[in-house]
Coordinates of C-alpha atoms in Angstrom, one line a residue:
M1 CA -27.9 -91.5 -41.1
D2 CA -30.1 -88.5 -41.6
N3 CA -28.1 -85.3 -41.2
K4 CA -30.9 -83.6 -39.2
S5 CA -31.4 -84.0 -35.5
E6 CA -34.6 -83.6 -33.5
V7 CA -34.5 -81.0 -30.7
Q8 CA -36.5 -81.9 -27.6
G9 CA -37.3 -78.3 -26.6
F10 CA -39.5 -77.3 -23.7
D11 CA -42.4 -79.5 -22.7
I12 CA -45.1 -76.9 -22.6
S13 CA -48.9 -77.2 -22.9
P14 CA -50.6 -75.8 -26.0
E15 CA -52.3 -72.9 -24.1
L16 CA -48.9 -71.6 -22.9
T17 CA -47.3 -71.8 -26.4
F18 CA -48.2 -68.2 -27.6
P19 CA -47.7 -66.5 -24.2
L20 CA -44.2 -68.0 -23.9
F21 CA -43.4 -67.1 -27.5
F22 CA -44.5 -63.5 -27.1
L23 CA -42.6 -63.3 -23.8
L24 CA -39.4 -64.4 -25.4
L25 CA -40.0 -62.1 -28.4
F26 CA -40.4 -59.2 -26.0
V27 CA -37.2 -60.2 -24.1
Y28 CA -35.3 -60.5 -27.4
F29 CA -36.4 -57.1 -28.7
T30 CA -35.7 -55.5 -25.4
L31 CA -32.1 -56.7 -25.3
L32 CA -31.7 -55.8 -29.0
F33 CA -32.9 -52.3 -28.4
S34 CA -31.0 -51.7 -25.1
N35 CA -27.6 -53.2 -26.3
I36 CA -27.7 -51.7 -29.8
G37 CA -28.7 -48.4 -28.2
V38 CA -25.7 -48.5 -25.8
L39 CA -23.4 -49.3 -28.7
L40 CA -24.6 -46.5 -30.9
L41 CA -24.5 -44.0 -28.0
I42 CA -20.9 -44.9 -27.1
I43 CA -19.8 -44.9 -30.8
S44 CA -21.5 -41.5 -31.6
Q45 CA -20.4 -39.6 -28.5
K46 CA -16.6 -38.8 -28.4
S47 CA -16.7 -38.0 -24.7
L48 CA -17.5 -41.8 -24.2
H49 CA -14.5 -43.0 -26.2
Q50 CA -12.8 -44.2 -23.0
P51 CA -11.5 -47.6 -21.9
M52 CA -14.4 -48.3 -19.5
Y53 CA -17.0 -47.7 -22.3
F54 CA -15.0 -49.9 -24.7
L55 CA -15.5 -52.7 -22.2
F56 CA -19.3 -52.0 -22.2
C57 CA -19.2 -52.4 -26.0
N58 CA -17.5 -55.8 -25.6
L59 CA -20.3 -56.9 -23.2
S60 CA -23.1 -55.6 -25.5
V61 CA -21.6 -57.3 -28.6
N62 CA -21.2 -60.6 -26.7
D63 CA -24.8 -60.4 -25.4
L64 CA -26.1 -59.7 -28.9
I65 CA -24.3 -62.6 -30.5
G66 CA -25.0 -65.0 -27.7
N67 CA -28.8 -64.3 -27.6
T68 CA -29.2 -64.0 -31.4
V69 CA -27.8 -67.5 -31.7
L70 CA -30.3 -68.9 -29.1
L71 CA -33.6 -67.0 -28.9
P72 CA -34.8 -66.8 -32.6
Q73 CA -34.4 -70.6 -33.0
L74 CA -35.9 -71.3 -29.6
M75 CA -39.0 -69.2 -30.4
A76 CA -39.3 -70.9 -33.8
H77 CA -39.2 -74.3 -32.1
I78 CA -41.9 -73.3 -29.5
L79 CA -44.3 -72.7 -32.4
A80 CA -43.2 -75.6 -34.6
T81 CA -44.9 -79.0 -34.4
E82 CA -41.6 -80.6 -35.5
R83 CA -38.3 -79.4 -34.2
F84 CA -35.3 -80.2 -36.4
I85 CA -31.8 -78.8 -36.8
T86 CA -29.0 -79.9 -39.1
Y87 CA -25.8 -81.1 -37.5
K88 CA -23.7 -78.3 -38.9
Q89 CA -26.2 -75.7 -37.5
C90 CA -26.1 -77.4 -34.2
V91 CA -22.3 -77.3 -34.1
V92 CA -22.3 -73.6 -35.0
Q93 CA -24.8 -72.9 -32.3
A94 CA -22.9 -74.8 -29.7
F95 CA -19.6 -73.1 -30.7
Q96 CA -21.2 -69.6 -30.4
S97 CA -23.0 -70.4 -27.2
H98 CA -19.9 -71.6 -25.4
T99 CA -17.9 -68.7 -26.8
F100 CA -20.5 -66.4 -25.4
G101 CA -20.2 -68.0 -21.9
S102 CA -16.4 -68.0 -22.0
A103 CA -16.1 -64.4 -23.3
S104 CA -18.6 -63.2 -20.6
H105 CA -16.3 -64.5 -17.9
M106 CA -13.2 -63.0 -19.5
I107 CA -14.7 -59.6 -20.1
L108 CA -16.0 -59.4 -16.5
I109 CA -12.5 -60.2 -15.3
I110 CA -11.2 -57.3 -17.2
M111 CA -14.0 -55.0 -15.9
A112 CA -13.1 -56.1 -12.3
I113 CA -9.4 -55.1 -13.0
D114 CA -10.6 -51.8 -14.5
R115 CA -12.7 -51.0 -11.4
Y116 CA -9.8 -52.0 -9.1
V117 CA -7.4 -49.6 -10.8
A118 CA -10.0 -46.8 -10.9
I119 CA -10.8 -47.1 -7.2
C120 CA -7.4 -48.0 -5.7
H121 CA -5.1 -46.2 -8.1
P122 CA -7.2 -43.2 -9.4
L123 CA -4.2 -41.0 -10.2
R124 CA -2.6 -43.7 -12.3
Y125 CA -5.8 -44.9 -14.0
S126 CA -5.3 -43.0 -17.3
S127 CA -1.7 -44.3 -17.6
I128 CA -2.5 -47.9 -16.7
M129 CA -5.8 -48.5 -18.4
T130 CA -5.0 -46.9 -21.8
T131 CA -7.0 -47.6 -24.9
R132 CA -4.2 -49.8 -26.2
T133 CA -4.2 -51.8 -23.0
V134 CA -7.9 -52.3 -22.9
V135 CA -8.0 -53.3 -26.7
G136 CA -5.2 -55.8 -26.0
L137 CA -6.9 -57.3 -23.0
S138 CA -10.2 -57.5 -24.9
A139 CA -8.5 -59.2 -27.9
A140 CA -6.9 -61.6 -25.5
A141 CA -10.2 -62.4 -23.9
W142 CA -11.9 -63.2 -27.2
G143 CA -8.9 -65.0 -28.5
V144 CA -8.6 -67.3 -25.5
S145 CA -12.3 -68.0 -25.5
V146 CA -12.3 -68.9 -29.2
V147 CA -9.2 -71.2 -28.8
L148 CA -10.6 -73.0 -25.8
V149 CA -14.0 -73.5 -27.3
S150 CA -12.6 -74.6 -30.7
I151 CA -10.7 -77.4 -29.0
L152 CA -13.9 -78.3 -27.0
I153 CA -16.1 -78.5 -30.1
G154 CA -13.3 -80.0 -32.2
L155 CA -13.1 -83.0 -29.9
T156 CA -16.8 -83.5 -30.3
V157 CA -17.2 -83.3 -34.1
R158 CA -14.6 -86.0 -34.6
L159 CA -17.0 -88.5 -33.0
S160 CA -19.4 -90.6 -35.1
R161 CA -23.1 -90.4 -34.4
C162 CA -25.5 -93.2 -33.6
R163 CA -28.4 -91.1 -32.2
S164 CA -30.4 -88.2 -33.7
T165 CA -32.2 -86.5 -30.7
I166 CA -30.7 -83.4 -29.1
Q167 CA -31.7 -83.8 -25.4
N168 CA -32.1 -80.1 -24.9
S169 CA -33.9 -77.1 -26.2
Y170 CA -30.6 -75.8 -27.8
C171 CA -27.3 -77.2 -28.9
D172 CA -24.3 -77.3 -26.6
N173 CA -21.2 -79.5 -26.4
A174 CA -22.7 -82.0 -24.0
S175 CA -25.8 -82.4 -26.2
L176 CA -23.6 -83.0 -29.2
F177 CA -21.4 -85.7 -27.8
K178 CA -24.4 -87.5 -26.3
L179 CA -25.3 -88.2 -30.0
S180 CA -22.3 -90.6 -30.2
C181 CA -21.9 -94.2 -29.0
E182 CA -18.1 -93.9 -28.9
D183 CA -16.0 -93.4 -25.8
V184 CA -16.2 -89.8 -24.8
S185 CA -13.7 -89.9 -21.9
I186 CA -11.4 -87.3 -23.6
N187 CA -14.4 -85.0 -24.1
N188 CA -15.4 -85.3 -20.4
I189 CA -11.8 -84.7 -19.3
Y190 CA -11.2 -81.7 -21.5
G191 CA -14.7 -80.4 -20.7
L192 CA -13.9 -80.6 -17.0
F193 CA -10.5 -78.9 -17.5
F194 CA -12.2 -76.1 -19.6
T195 CA -14.9 -75.6 -16.9
V196 CA -12.5 -75.6 -14.0
L197 CA -10.0 -73.3 -15.7
L198 CA -12.7 -70.8 -16.7
F199 CA -14.6 -70.7 -13.4
T200 CA -11.5 -70.8 -11.2
S201 CA -9.7 -68.0 -13.1
S202 CA -12.8 -65.8 -13.0
I203 CA -13.7 -66.5 -9.4
A204 CA -10.1 -66.0 -8.2
S205 CA -9.6 -62.8 -10.2
I206 CA -12.8 -61.2 -9.2
A207 CA -12.5 -62.3 -5.5
A208 CA -8.9 -60.9 -5.4
T209 CA -9.8 -57.5 -7.0
Y210 CA -12.9 -57.1 -4.7
F211 CA -10.9 -58.1 -1.6
R212 CA -8.3 -55.4 -2.5
I213 CA -11.0 -52.8 -3.1
A214 CA -12.7 -53.7 0.2
L215 CA -9.3 -53.5 2.0
I216 CA -8.5 -50.1 0.5
C217 CA -11.9 -48.7 1.5
W218 CA -11.6 -50.1 5.0
I219 CA -8.1 -48.6 5.5
K220 CA -8.9 -45.2 4.1
K221 CA -12.4 -44.9 5.6
N222 CA -13.3 -42.3 3.0
K223 CA -17.0 -41.8 2.5
D224 CA -16.7 -40.7 -1.1
L225 CA -14.4 -43.6 -1.9
N226 CA -16.8 -46.1 -0.3
N227 CA -19.7 -44.6 -2.3
K228 CA -17.8 -44.8 -5.5
A229 CA -16.8 -48.4 -4.8
L230 CA -20.4 -49.4 -3.9
Q231 CA -21.8 -47.7 -7.0
T232 CA -19.4 -49.1 -9.5
C233 CA -18.9 -52.6 -8.0
A234 CA -22.4 -53.6 -6.9
S235 CA -23.9 -54.0 -10.4
H236 CA -20.8 -55.8 -11.7
L237 CA -21.0 -58.3 -8.8
V238 CA -24.7 -58.9 -9.1
L239 CA -24.4 -59.7 -12.8
Y240 CA -21.4 -61.9 -12.3
L241 CA -23.2 -63.9 -9.6
I242 CA -26.3 -64.4 -11.8
M243 CA -24.1 -65.6 -14.6
L244 CA -22.0 -67.7 -12.4
W245 CA -24.8 -69.6 -10.6
S246 CA -26.9 -70.1 -13.8
G247 CA -23.8 -71.4 -15.5
F248 CA -23.1 -73.8 -12.5
L249 CA -26.7 -75.0 -12.7
T250 CA -26.5 -75.7 -16.4
I251 CA -23.3 -77.7 -16.0
I252 CA -24.5 -79.6 -12.9
L253 CA -27.9 -80.4 -14.3
H254 CA -26.4 -82.1 -17.3
R255 CA -25.5 -84.9 -14.8
F256 CA -29.1 -85.2 -13.7
P257 CA -31.3 -86.1 -16.6
N258 CA -34.4 -86.2 -14.4
Y259 CA -34.5 -82.4 -14.4
P260 CA -34.4 -81.5 -18.2
D261 CA -36.7 -78.4 -18.0
L262 CA -34.8 -76.9 -15.1
R263 CA -31.5 -77.3 -17.0
K264 CA -33.1 -75.6 -20.1
F265 CA -34.4 -72.8 -18.0
A266 CA -31.0 -72.2 -16.3
Y267 CA -29.4 -72.0 -19.7
V268 CA -31.9 -69.5 -21.1
L269 CA -31.5 -67.5 -17.8
F270 CA -27.7 -67.6 -18.3
H271 CA -28.1 -65.9 -21.7
V272 CA -31.0 -63.6 -21.2
V273 CA -30.8 -62.0 -17.8
P274 CA -27.3 -60.5 -18.0
A275 CA -28.0 -59.4 -21.6
N276 CA -31.0 -57.4 -20.5
L277 CA -29.5 -56.1 -17.2
N278 CA -26.1 -55.1 -18.5
P279 CA -27.1 -51.9 -20.5
I280 CA -29.7 -50.9 -17.9
I281 CA -27.6 -51.3 -14.7
Y282 CA -24.3 -50.1 -16.2
G283 CA -26.0 -47.3 -18.0
M284 CA -27.8 -46.0 -14.9
Q285 CA -24.8 -46.4 -12.6
T286 CA -22.3 -44.7 -14.9
R287 CA -22.6 -40.9 -14.6
S288 CA -21.3 -40.0 -18.1
L289 CA -23.5 -42.6 -19.9
R290 CA -26.5 -41.6 -17.8
H291 CA -26.0 -38.0 -18.5
K292 CA -25.8 -38.6 -22.3
I293 CA -29.0 -40.7 -22.2
T294 CA -30.8 -38.0 -20.3
E295 CA -29.5 -35.3 -22.7
I296 CA -30.6 -37.2 -25.8
L297 CA -34.1 -37.8 -24.2
K298 CA -34.5 -34.1 -23.5
R299 CA -33.6 -33.3 -27.1
K300 CA -36.3 -35.7 -28.2
V301 CA -39.1 -34.2 -26.1
T302 CA -38.1 -30.5 -26.4
P303 CA -39.4 -28.8 -29.6
S304 CA -36.8 -27.1 -31.7

């Protein structure tokens, strides 16, 4: 069997090909500029070498990896008359894509814990959320994601293939094991376990931390505390909900083959929207980061 597989891609009319290509190109360069900019700013400014900003770096690195795996190839396939990908490339893309999704959940769990400690235990924040603690939590988040996804993809690559068409605009685990004619019960069982574990742990953790934050704000009835909670938690919650529901849509729509374009759109949304909003929302809502950005912009426009 040929080692290359055909990728279905988006079913778009010829007149929309270039507008869609340039839209995705603009989106990709925007997220590259914003995320790399945040990374360079945090690395270069010693005043930003704090646990919270280290978590921002985790998000930016994850967004850059996840979207660099997806968007360049998606743009190439939009322009191409024939859309082919080797099986090895497809496996790598699926692995990195699922790692992106898993790591996103894990990092947002850590950020929720960080916000809980900052709001509910401000006097103990520096002793609890030390750099060593945050580095350890971040390493655990990446490590757990890699292990879970390695098992997920490992169960798929063991299967023989009898088909050569990727029923998607990208490669993911479900698209890969649909190439096989073997029994995929184990893949479905582990995939369900993986999904339930990931979503349950993130929903439960974030719901618990936000409930505690809301309870503390209600008990203390402190206006400054309420404003701080609203400012720091609103952006985190909005991004999490976007990621959660687009992830849900992607998983659910794999069970409904009559809506392929909606599934593909949900998957791109899952990658692109948080990656573009993360540096903007967190940058604008974090006083130190916002101050540094403003300071640098003033230096650029002020003649020496």
